Every structure is written in structure tokens, then in C-alpha cells.
Amino acid sequence: MYDFANSGYTTVILTAVFSTYFVGVVGGSAPWATLAWTAALSLSYLAIMLTMPALGARADARAGKRRLLFTSTAGCVAATLVLTQAGPGDVWLALAAVAVSNYCYCVGESVVAAFLPELARPQALGRVSGWGWSFGYCGGMLTLGLSLVVATRAESRGLAAQQFVPWIVVVTCAVFAAAALPSFLLLRERAVPRPQPQAMDLLRRLAYAWRETGTHFPEFRRLLMCIACYQAGISVVITLAAVYASEVMGFTTPRIMLLVFTVNIAAAAGAFCFGYVQDRIGHRRALAITLSGWIAMVLVAYAATTAPVFWIAATLAGLCMGTTQSAGRAMAGALAPPRRLAEFFSLWTFAVQLAAVVGPITYGLVTWATEGNHRLAILVTGLFFVGGLALLARVDMKAGLARRDTHA
């Protein structure tokens, strides 16, 4: 249910609605508007990368994952509501609010993932993670659907974007808060308090956690490197799929919205069904299959010159998106030591957020250097999945599970 709750934030605020509203209305379509938006998000990703290991270690020591989840959710909803006050020219207000809300969202995403090994039996990590990702995409589609109803009715009455987008923000916050309630009412904290970790500043804590994975949990470190690599490619698809559809395939806005729904439906189905396959065939083999699917998707998208072929690529992307994210989270849960789940999932978050910066920037640099060649940029994106597949081959799950039990 928490995956269901927070997905609307990324779908509506970061991807489909408020991002374009900021560029077109708040920023007045200025040349710097897109850069300002991505810079604010990158700043929040940098903040989460630097602070999450310390927050995770403290949550483990105090058995406070549930409390941190509640605090981050309240912070995300409150900061997102501030966006209702952002109209034409309110650039700094909007940038500050989206940076804070995205930071709080990322904290919540990391903490809720740390509950996974406590909630699922070891042999069921894949399917339970798949349930979460699947319901998450359903939550994103619900919030996006409600937002489209608000936008359609408002436009039929002749209202401008600054008059109805704030109501879309309110709807997004309401769905987030309401759907998160079961997590706070029913979820129990199963961890027990333990001695506080040695006090360190943020950078030292991050460096210490990274060194320790190399010493005691090398398979987990290799998995982090694999995740950072393939997630960079996934971040490109999430962030720039609409841009590619518009610039290369000539899709109109309604077709792009339909594309988003198609990708989400495929992702929900893939995450739900493939979780069972993952538990049956093993985490590493399942992840390898999905990364191979991503490589096939990139090649189809690169070669697509007609809409039907591009729709095939979009469907492949959706199927692979849900299965890959679910498989990676379950694999991290299997290798993380039971008494340090929040801290180790904060490293997982670090890898994911690093990828969220590197992937889109790489795509942007390729299009800039080639004067707008999006086809070449998507082909270069495929290298992230090839690299992830190569790094995955170095992850020995049997050795990793043995080390996890030895240093539990």
C-alpha cells in the first residue's frame, strides 16, 4: 500500500504534470527553465545520497524505521502542497518545494524497502517485492487518471493551467496521504534497538559504509554497482520517454499520455507476475533476463520508424521496468544483514539516485553533442544495460548469503 501511495507523486509531480507546468507557466518557457527543474531534482538526489546512510544507521540503532517513514511521508505531502502556491514567476518557491518534497519521497522509498526482508520469507522476496511495485504502478495510474479528469473538466470550462494545476497537486497529496494510512496503522516495527553507531559526519559515514561492504559484503557492493549501472538506463526511460516520443516519433500530447498509461499497465503486470518467476528461478537469473529485455527494447526503439513498432518498444519497456526494479530490490533484501536493513537499503538508495543523475545527463550530453540525435542517445543508453549485465555476472548469490549470515 505504501508503494501504491507514493507512486502518484512521481507520476504526476515529477513526470507528467507539474514538470511541464513549471517549465511552461512558472518559468514562462524561459531557456533556463528545464535546467532549473533538473538542477533542483539533482540537488535533492545529492542530498539524499549524502545523508541517507547516516539516517539509515540511526533508524537501525533506534528501531525507528516506521517513525522515519511517517516523518518523511508527512514532509513530502506538506512540501508538495506548497506547490499549490506556485504561479507564474514563483520560480524559487517551486524549486525549493520540489527539492524538499523529492528528498522526503526518496527517504520514504528507501525506508519502506528496508521493511521487505522483515515482511517476506526468504523464498518469497521476489513475489512480495513484485506485489509492491505492481500496486505502485496502479497507484500512479489512479492518481494520473484523477488528475486527467480535473484537467479535462477545467479546460472544457476555459480555465488556464494556473487555475487547475494546484487542484491536481491537492488530489495527488490526498491520494498519497490516504493510501499511506494502512502502512502507519497496520505496519509493525520488528527490529529491536541496539547500540548507537559511532558518531560520524555525513561523508565519513558514507565512506565507512562503502568500505565495510567491500570488506565484509563484497557481493552486496557488486550488486550496488550493477544497480547503479542499469538504473541509469531506467532513469533515462522514466525521465525522457515522453521527449523521445515527441521529438522522434511525433507523438501528440494525448498519445503521450496514452503511452504513459501503457507503460504503467505493462510494468504493473510484469512486476506482479515476474515476482513468482524470480522466486522460482533465482534472483540473479531473473535480473539477467530482464536486463536482456532492456537491451532488446533499446534496439527496437532505435530501429522504430513507425508508431506500431514504437508501441512494441514501449510495452517492452513497461514489462522490463516493473520486473527489473522489483528484482533489484528483492536481491538487495536477500543480501542485506537482518539487523542493518535501513542502513544497507540506504546504500541501495544511493546507487539508485546516483543513476538518476548520471543517466539523463548522459542522454542530454549525447543529444547536445550530436545536435539533437535522439536515436543515437537511446542507443548509447543501451550501454548502461549491457554494463549492468556484465556486472551482474560477478555477483555470487550463494557466497553473498553465506557472508550475510556470518556477519549478521
Coordinates of C-alpha atoms in Angstrom, one line a residue:
M1 CA 0.0 0.0 0.0
Y2 CA 2.9 2.4 0.6
D3 CA 4.2 1.7 -2.9
F4 CA 0.6 2.4 -4.1
A5 CA 0.6 5.7 -2.2
N6 CA 3.9 7.3 -3.2
S7 CA 3.8 6.4 -6.9
G8 CA 1.3 9.1 -7.7
Y9 CA 3.9 11.7 -6.6
T10 CA 6.5 10.7 -9.2
T11 CA 3.9 10.1 -11.9
V12 CA 2.1 13.4 -11.6
I13 CA 4.5 15.8 -10.0
L14 CA 7.8 14.7 -11.5
T15 CA 6.9 13.2 -14.8
A16 CA 3.5 14.1 -16.3
V17 CA 2.0 17.4 -14.9
F18 CA 4.0 19.7 -12.7
S19 CA 7.3 19.4 -14.5
T20 CA 5.7 20.7 -17.7
Y21 CA 3.7 23.3 -15.7
F22 CA 6.9 24.6 -14.1
V23 CA 8.7 25.0 -17.4
G24 CA 5.7 26.5 -19.3
V25 CA 3.9 28.6 -16.6
V26 CA 6.1 29.1 -13.6
G27 CA 9.3 29.6 -15.6
G28 CA 7.5 31.2 -18.6
S29 CA 9.1 28.8 -21.1
A30 CA 12.4 30.5 -20.5
P31 CA 15.5 28.8 -21.9
W32 CA 16.8 28.1 -18.4
A33 CA 13.5 26.6 -17.0
T34 CA 14.2 23.0 -17.9
L35 CA 17.8 23.3 -16.5
A36 CA 16.4 24.9 -13.3
W37 CA 13.9 22.0 -12.8
T38 CA 16.5 19.3 -13.3
A39 CA 19.0 21.1 -11.1
A40 CA 16.5 21.2 -8.2
L41 CA 15.9 17.5 -8.6
S42 CA 19.7 16.8 -8.8
L43 CA 20.3 18.8 -5.7
S44 CA 17.7 16.7 -3.8
Y45 CA 19.3 13.5 -5.1
L46 CA 22.7 14.7 -4.0
A47 CA 21.3 15.5 -0.5
I48 CA 19.7 12.0 -0.2
M49 CA 23.0 10.3 -1.4
L50 CA 25.0 12.1 1.3
T51 CA 22.5 11.8 4.2
M52 CA 20.7 8.6 3.8
P53 CA 23.4 6.2 5.1
A54 CA 23.5 8.2 8.4
L55 CA 19.7 8.3 8.6
G56 CA 19.5 4.5 7.9
A57 CA 22.2 3.7 10.5
R58 CA 20.3 5.8 13.1
A59 CA 17.0 4.2 12.3
D60 CA 18.5 0.7 12.7
A61 CA 20.1 1.6 16.0
R62 CA 16.8 3.1 17.4
A63 CA 14.5 0.6 15.7
G64 CA 12.9 3.6 14.1
K65 CA 12.2 2.7 10.5
R66 CA 8.5 3.2 11.0
R67 CA 8.9 6.6 12.6
L68 CA 11.2 7.7 9.8
L69 CA 8.7 6.5 7.2
F70 CA 6.0 8.6 8.8
T71 CA 8.1 11.7 9.1
S72 CA 9.3 11.5 5.5
T73 CA 5.7 11.0 4.3
A74 CA 4.4 14.0 6.2
G75 CA 7.3 16.1 4.9
C76 CA 6.7 15.0 1.3
V77 CA 2.9 15.7 1.4
A78 CA 3.4 19.1 3.2
A79 CA 6.2 20.3 0.8
T80 CA 4.1 19.1 -2.2
L81 CA 1.1 21.2 -1.0
V82 CA 3.4 24.2 -1.1
L83 CA 3.5 23.8 -4.9
T84 CA -0.2 24.9 -5.0
Q85 CA 1.1 28.4 -4.3
A86 CA 3.5 28.4 -7.3
G87 CA 2.1 30.6 -10.1
P88 CA 3.8 32.5 -12.9
G89 CA 7.1 33.8 -11.7
D90 CA 7.2 31.9 -8.4
V91 CA 10.4 30.1 -9.5
W92 CA 12.3 29.9 -6.2
L93 CA 9.2 28.8 -4.3
A94 CA 8.5 26.0 -6.7
L95 CA 12.1 24.8 -6.9
A96 CA 12.5 24.8 -3.1
A97 CA 9.3 22.9 -2.6
V98 CA 10.0 20.3 -5.2
A99 CA 13.6 19.8 -3.9
V100 CA 12.3 19.2 -0.3
S101 CA 9.4 17.1 -1.4
N102 CA 11.6 14.9 -3.6
Y103 CA 14.1 14.5 -0.8
C104 CA 11.4 13.3 1.6
Y105 CA 10.0 11.0 -1.1
C106 CA 13.4 9.4 -1.6
V107 CA 13.8 8.9 2.2
G108 CA 10.4 7.1 2.3
E109 CA 11.2 5.0 -0.7
S110 CA 14.4 3.8 1.0
V111 CA 12.9 3.1 4.4
V112 CA 9.9 1.2 3.1
A113 CA 12.2 -1.0 1.0
A114 CA 14.1 -1.8 4.2
F115 CA 10.9 -3.4 5.6
L116 CA 10.8 -6.0 2.8
P117 CA 13.1 -8.7 4.4
E118 CA 11.1 -8.4 7.6
L119 CA 7.8 -8.9 5.9
A120 CA 8.6 -11.6 3.4
R121 CA 10.0 -15.1 3.8
P122 CA 13.4 -15.5 2.1
Q123 CA 11.9 -17.7 -0.6
A124 CA 9.1 -15.1 -1.3
L125 CA 11.2 -11.9 -1.5
G126 CA 10.6 -11.7 -5.3
R127 CA 6.9 -12.0 -5.3
V128 CA 6.3 -9.7 -2.3
S129 CA 8.6 -7.0 -3.9
G130 CA 6.7 -7.6 -7.2
W131 CA 3.3 -7.1 -5.4
G132 CA 4.6 -3.7 -4.2
W133 CA 5.9 -2.5 -7.5
S134 CA 2.8 -3.7 -9.2
F135 CA 0.4 -2.0 -6.9
G136 CA 2.7 1.1 -7.1
Y137 CA 2.1 1.4 -10.8
C138 CA -1.6 1.0 -10.2
G139 CA -1.4 3.9 -7.7
G140 CA 0.4 6.0 -10.2
M141 CA -2.3 5.3 -12.8
L142 CA -5.1 6.1 -10.4
T143 CA -3.6 9.5 -9.4
L144 CA -2.8 10.3 -13.1
G145 CA -6.4 9.3 -14.1
L146 CA -7.9 11.6 -11.4
S147 CA -5.6 14.4 -12.5
L148 CA -6.7 14.0 -16.1
V149 CA -10.3 14.3 -15.0
V150 CA -9.5 17.5 -13.2
A151 CA -7.6 18.9 -16.2
T152 CA -10.2 17.9 -18.8
R153 CA -13.1 19.4 -16.9
A154 CA -11.1 22.6 -16.2
E155 CA -10.0 23.0 -19.9
S156 CA -13.6 22.5 -21.1
R157 CA -14.6 25.4 -18.9
G158 CA -11.8 27.6 -20.4
L159 CA -9.6 27.7 -17.2
A160 CA -5.9 28.3 -17.5
A161 CA -3.3 25.9 -16.2
Q162 CA -2.5 28.1 -13.1
Q163 CA -6.2 27.7 -12.1
F164 CA -6.4 23.9 -12.2
V165 CA -2.9 22.5 -11.7
P166 CA -3.0 23.5 -8.0
W167 CA -6.1 21.2 -7.6
I168 CA -4.2 18.4 -9.3
V169 CA -1.5 18.9 -6.7
V170 CA -4.1 18.6 -4.0
V171 CA -5.5 15.4 -5.5
T172 CA -2.0 13.9 -5.6
C173 CA -1.4 14.8 -1.9
A174 CA -4.8 13.4 -0.9
V175 CA -4.2 10.1 -2.6
F176 CA -0.7 9.8 -1.1
A177 CA -1.8 10.6 2.4
A178 CA -4.9 8.3 2.3
A179 CA -3.2 5.3 0.7
A180 CA -0.3 5.5 3.1
L181 CA -2.6 5.2 6.2
P182 CA -2.6 1.4 6.2
S183 CA 1.2 1.4 6.5
F184 CA 1.1 3.6 9.6
L185 CA -2.0 1.8 11.2
L186 CA -1.0 -1.8 10.5
L187 CA 2.8 -2.0 9.9
R188 CA 4.8 -3.1 13.0
E189 CA 8.4 -2.3 13.7
R190 CA 10.0 -5.8 14.1
A191 CA 13.6 -4.6 14.7
V192 CA 14.9 -4.1 18.2
P193 CA 17.1 -1.1 19.4
R194 CA 20.8 -1.8 19.5
P195 CA 23.8 0.3 20.5
Q196 CA 24.2 3.6 18.5
P197 CA 26.8 3.5 15.7
Q198 CA 29.9 5.6 16.2
A199 CA 29.1 9.3 15.6
M200 CA 30.4 10.4 12.2
D201 CA 29.8 13.3 9.9
L202 CA 27.9 12.5 6.7
L203 CA 30.8 12.0 4.4
R204 CA 32.6 9.8 6.8
R205 CA 29.5 7.7 7.5
L206 CA 29.1 7.2 3.7
A207 CA 32.7 6.3 3.2
Y208 CA 32.6 3.9 6.2
A209 CA 29.5 2.1 4.9
W210 CA 31.1 1.8 1.4
R211 CA 34.4 0.4 2.9
E212 CA 32.5 -2.1 5.0
T213 CA 30.6 -3.5 2.1
G214 CA 34.0 -4.1 0.4
T215 CA 35.4 -5.8 3.5
H216 CA 32.5 -7.9 4.7
F217 CA 29.9 -7.8 2.0
P218 CA 31.6 -7.7 -1.4
E219 CA 28.7 -9.3 -3.2
F220 CA 26.4 -6.6 -1.9
R221 CA 28.9 -4.0 -3.2
R222 CA 29.0 -5.6 -6.6
L223 CA 25.2 -5.6 -6.7
L224 CA 25.2 -1.9 -5.9
M225 CA 27.5 -1.2 -8.8
C226 CA 25.2 -3.3 -11.1
I227 CA 22.1 -1.4 -9.9
A228 CA 23.8 2.0 -10.4
C229 CA 24.6 1.0 -13.9
Y230 CA 21.3 -0.4 -15.1
Q231 CA 19.2 2.1 -13.1
A232 CA 20.9 4.9 -15.1
G233 CA 19.3 3.5 -18.2
I234 CA 15.9 3.1 -16.5
S235 CA 16.1 6.7 -15.3
V236 CA 16.5 7.8 -19.0
V237 CA 13.3 5.9 -19.9
I238 CA 11.4 7.4 -17.0
T239 CA 12.6 10.9 -17.4
L240 CA 12.8 11.2 -21.2
A241 CA 10.4 8.7 -22.8
A242 CA 7.9 11.5 -23.5
V243 CA 10.6 13.7 -25.0
Y244 CA 11.7 10.8 -27.3
A245 CA 8.1 10.0 -28.3
S246 CA 7.6 13.7 -29.2
E247 CA 10.8 14.5 -30.9
V248 CA 11.5 11.3 -32.8
M249 CA 8.1 9.7 -33.3
G250 CA 6.0 12.9 -33.5
F251 CA 3.5 11.9 -30.8
T252 CA 0.9 14.4 -29.7
T253 CA 0.2 15.1 -26.0
P254 CA -2.9 12.8 -25.9
R255 CA -0.9 9.9 -27.4
I256 CA 2.0 10.6 -25.0
M257 CA -0.5 10.3 -22.0
L258 CA -1.8 7.0 -23.5
L259 CA 1.9 5.9 -23.8
V260 CA 2.4 6.6 -20.1
F261 CA -0.7 4.5 -19.2
T262 CA 0.5 1.7 -21.5
V263 CA 3.9 1.6 -19.9
N264 CA 2.4 1.6 -16.4
I265 CA 0.0 -1.2 -17.2
A266 CA 2.8 -3.3 -18.6
A267 CA 5.0 -2.5 -15.7
A268 CA 2.3 -3.5 -13.2
A269 CA 1.7 -6.8 -14.9
G270 CA 5.4 -7.5 -15.3
A271 CA 6.2 -6.8 -11.7
F272 CA 3.3 -8.8 -10.3
C273 CA 3.8 -11.9 -12.5
F274 CA 7.6 -12.0 -12.7
G275 CA 8.0 -11.9 -8.9
Y276 CA 6.8 -15.5 -8.8
V277 CA 9.2 -16.5 -11.6
Q278 CA 12.0 -14.8 -9.7
D279 CA 11.4 -16.8 -6.6
R280 CA 11.4 -20.0 -8.7
I281 CA 14.5 -19.5 -10.9
G282 CA 16.6 -17.3 -8.5
H283 CA 17.2 -13.6 -8.2
R284 CA 20.3 -13.3 -10.4
R285 CA 19.0 -15.3 -13.3
A286 CA 15.7 -13.3 -13.2
L287 CA 17.5 -10.0 -13.2
A288 CA 19.7 -11.1 -16.1
I289 CA 16.6 -12.0 -18.1
T290 CA 15.1 -8.5 -17.5
L291 CA 18.4 -6.7 -18.4
S292 CA 18.4 -8.7 -21.7
G293 CA 14.9 -7.5 -22.3
W294 CA 16.0 -3.9 -21.8
I295 CA 18.7 -4.3 -24.4
A296 CA 16.1 -5.7 -26.8
M297 CA 13.8 -2.7 -26.0
V298 CA 16.6 -0.2 -26.8
L299 CA 17.3 -1.9 -30.2
V300 CA 13.6 -1.9 -31.1
A301 CA 13.2 1.8 -30.1
Y302 CA 16.3 2.7 -32.1
A303 CA 15.0 1.0 -35.2
A304 CA 11.4 2.1 -34.9
T305 CA 10.2 4.3 -37.7
T306 CA 6.5 3.6 -37.4
A307 CA 4.1 4.0 -34.4
P308 CA 3.3 0.3 -34.1
V309 CA 6.9 -0.7 -33.7
F310 CA 7.4 2.1 -31.1
W311 CA 4.4 0.8 -29.2
I312 CA 6.1 -2.6 -29.1
A313 CA 9.2 -0.9 -27.6
A314 CA 7.1 1.0 -25.1
T315 CA 5.4 -2.3 -24.0
L316 CA 8.7 -4.0 -23.6
A317 CA 10.0 -1.0 -21.5
G318 CA 7.0 -1.3 -19.2
L319 CA 7.4 -5.0 -18.7
C320 CA 11.1 -4.7 -18.1
M321 CA 10.7 -1.6 -15.8
G322 CA 8.5 -3.4 -13.3
T323 CA 10.4 -6.6 -13.3
T324 CA 13.9 -5.0 -13.0
Q325 CA 13.1 -2.7 -10.2
S326 CA 11.3 -5.5 -8.3
A327 CA 14.1 -7.9 -8.9
G328 CA 16.8 -5.4 -7.8
R329 CA 15.0 -4.6 -4.6
A330 CA 14.4 -8.2 -3.7
M331 CA 18.1 -9.1 -4.4
A332 CA 19.3 -6.3 -2.2
G333 CA 16.9 -7.5 0.5
A334 CA 18.3 -11.1 0.2
L335 CA 21.9 -9.9 0.7
A336 CA 21.4 -7.2 3.4
P337 CA 22.2 -8.2 7.0
P338 CA 19.0 -8.5 9.0
R339 CA 19.9 -6.1 11.8
R340 CA 21.1 -3.3 9.5
L341 CA 18.4 -3.2 6.9
A342 CA 17.8 0.5 6.9
E343 CA 21.5 1.3 6.6
F344 CA 22.1 -1.1 3.7
F345 CA 19.0 -0.1 1.9
S346 CA 20.2 3.5 2.2
L347 CA 23.2 2.4 0.1
W348 CA 20.7 0.9 -2.4
T349 CA 19.1 4.3 -2.5
F350 CA 22.5 5.9 -3.0
A351 CA 23.0 3.8 -6.1
V352 CA 19.5 4.4 -7.5
Q353 CA 19.8 8.2 -7.0
L354 CA 23.3 8.4 -8.4
A355 CA 21.9 6.7 -11.5
A356 CA 19.0 9.2 -11.7
V357 CA 21.6 11.9 -12.1
V358 CA 24.1 10.1 -14.4
G359 CA 21.6 8.5 -16.9
P360 CA 19.6 11.6 -18.0
I361 CA 22.7 13.8 -18.1
T362 CA 24.4 11.3 -20.4
Y363 CA 21.4 11.3 -22.7
G364 CA 21.4 15.1 -22.7
L365 CA 25.1 15.3 -23.5
V366 CA 24.7 12.9 -26.4
T367 CA 21.8 14.9 -27.9
W368 CA 23.7 18.2 -27.4
A369 CA 26.9 16.8 -28.9
T370 CA 25.0 15.4 -31.9
E371 CA 22.7 18.4 -32.4
G372 CA 19.6 16.5 -31.3
N373 CA 20.2 13.0 -32.4
H374 CA 17.8 11.2 -30.0
R375 CA 18.1 7.9 -31.8
L376 CA 21.9 7.8 -31.1
A377 CA 21.2 8.9 -27.5
I378 CA 18.8 6.0 -26.9
L379 CA 21.3 3.6 -28.4
V380 CA 24.0 4.9 -26.0
T381 CA 21.6 4.4 -23.2
G382 CA 21.6 0.7 -24.0
L383 CA 25.2 0.5 -22.9
F384 CA 24.0 1.0 -19.3
F385 CA 22.0 -2.2 -19.5
V386 CA 25.0 -4.1 -21.1
G387 CA 27.2 -2.8 -18.3
G388 CA 24.6 -3.9 -15.7
L389 CA 24.5 -7.4 -17.2
A390 CA 28.3 -7.7 -17.1
L391 CA 28.5 -6.5 -13.5
L392 CA 25.7 -8.9 -12.5
A393 CA 27.8 -11.8 -13.7
R394 CA 30.3 -11.0 -10.9
V395 CA 27.6 -11.3 -8.1
D396 CA 27.8 -14.7 -6.4
M397 CA 24.5 -15.1 -4.5
K398 CA 25.5 -18.2 -2.6
A399 CA 28.6 -16.5 -1.3
G400 CA 26.7 -13.4 -0.5
L401 CA 24.1 -15.2 1.5
A402 CA 26.8 -17.0 3.5
R403 CA 28.6 -13.7 4.3
R404 CA 25.3 -12.1 5.3
D405 CA 24.7 -14.9 7.8
T406 CA 28.3 -14.8 9.1
H407 CA 28.2 -11.1 9.8
A408 CA 24.5 -10.8 10.7

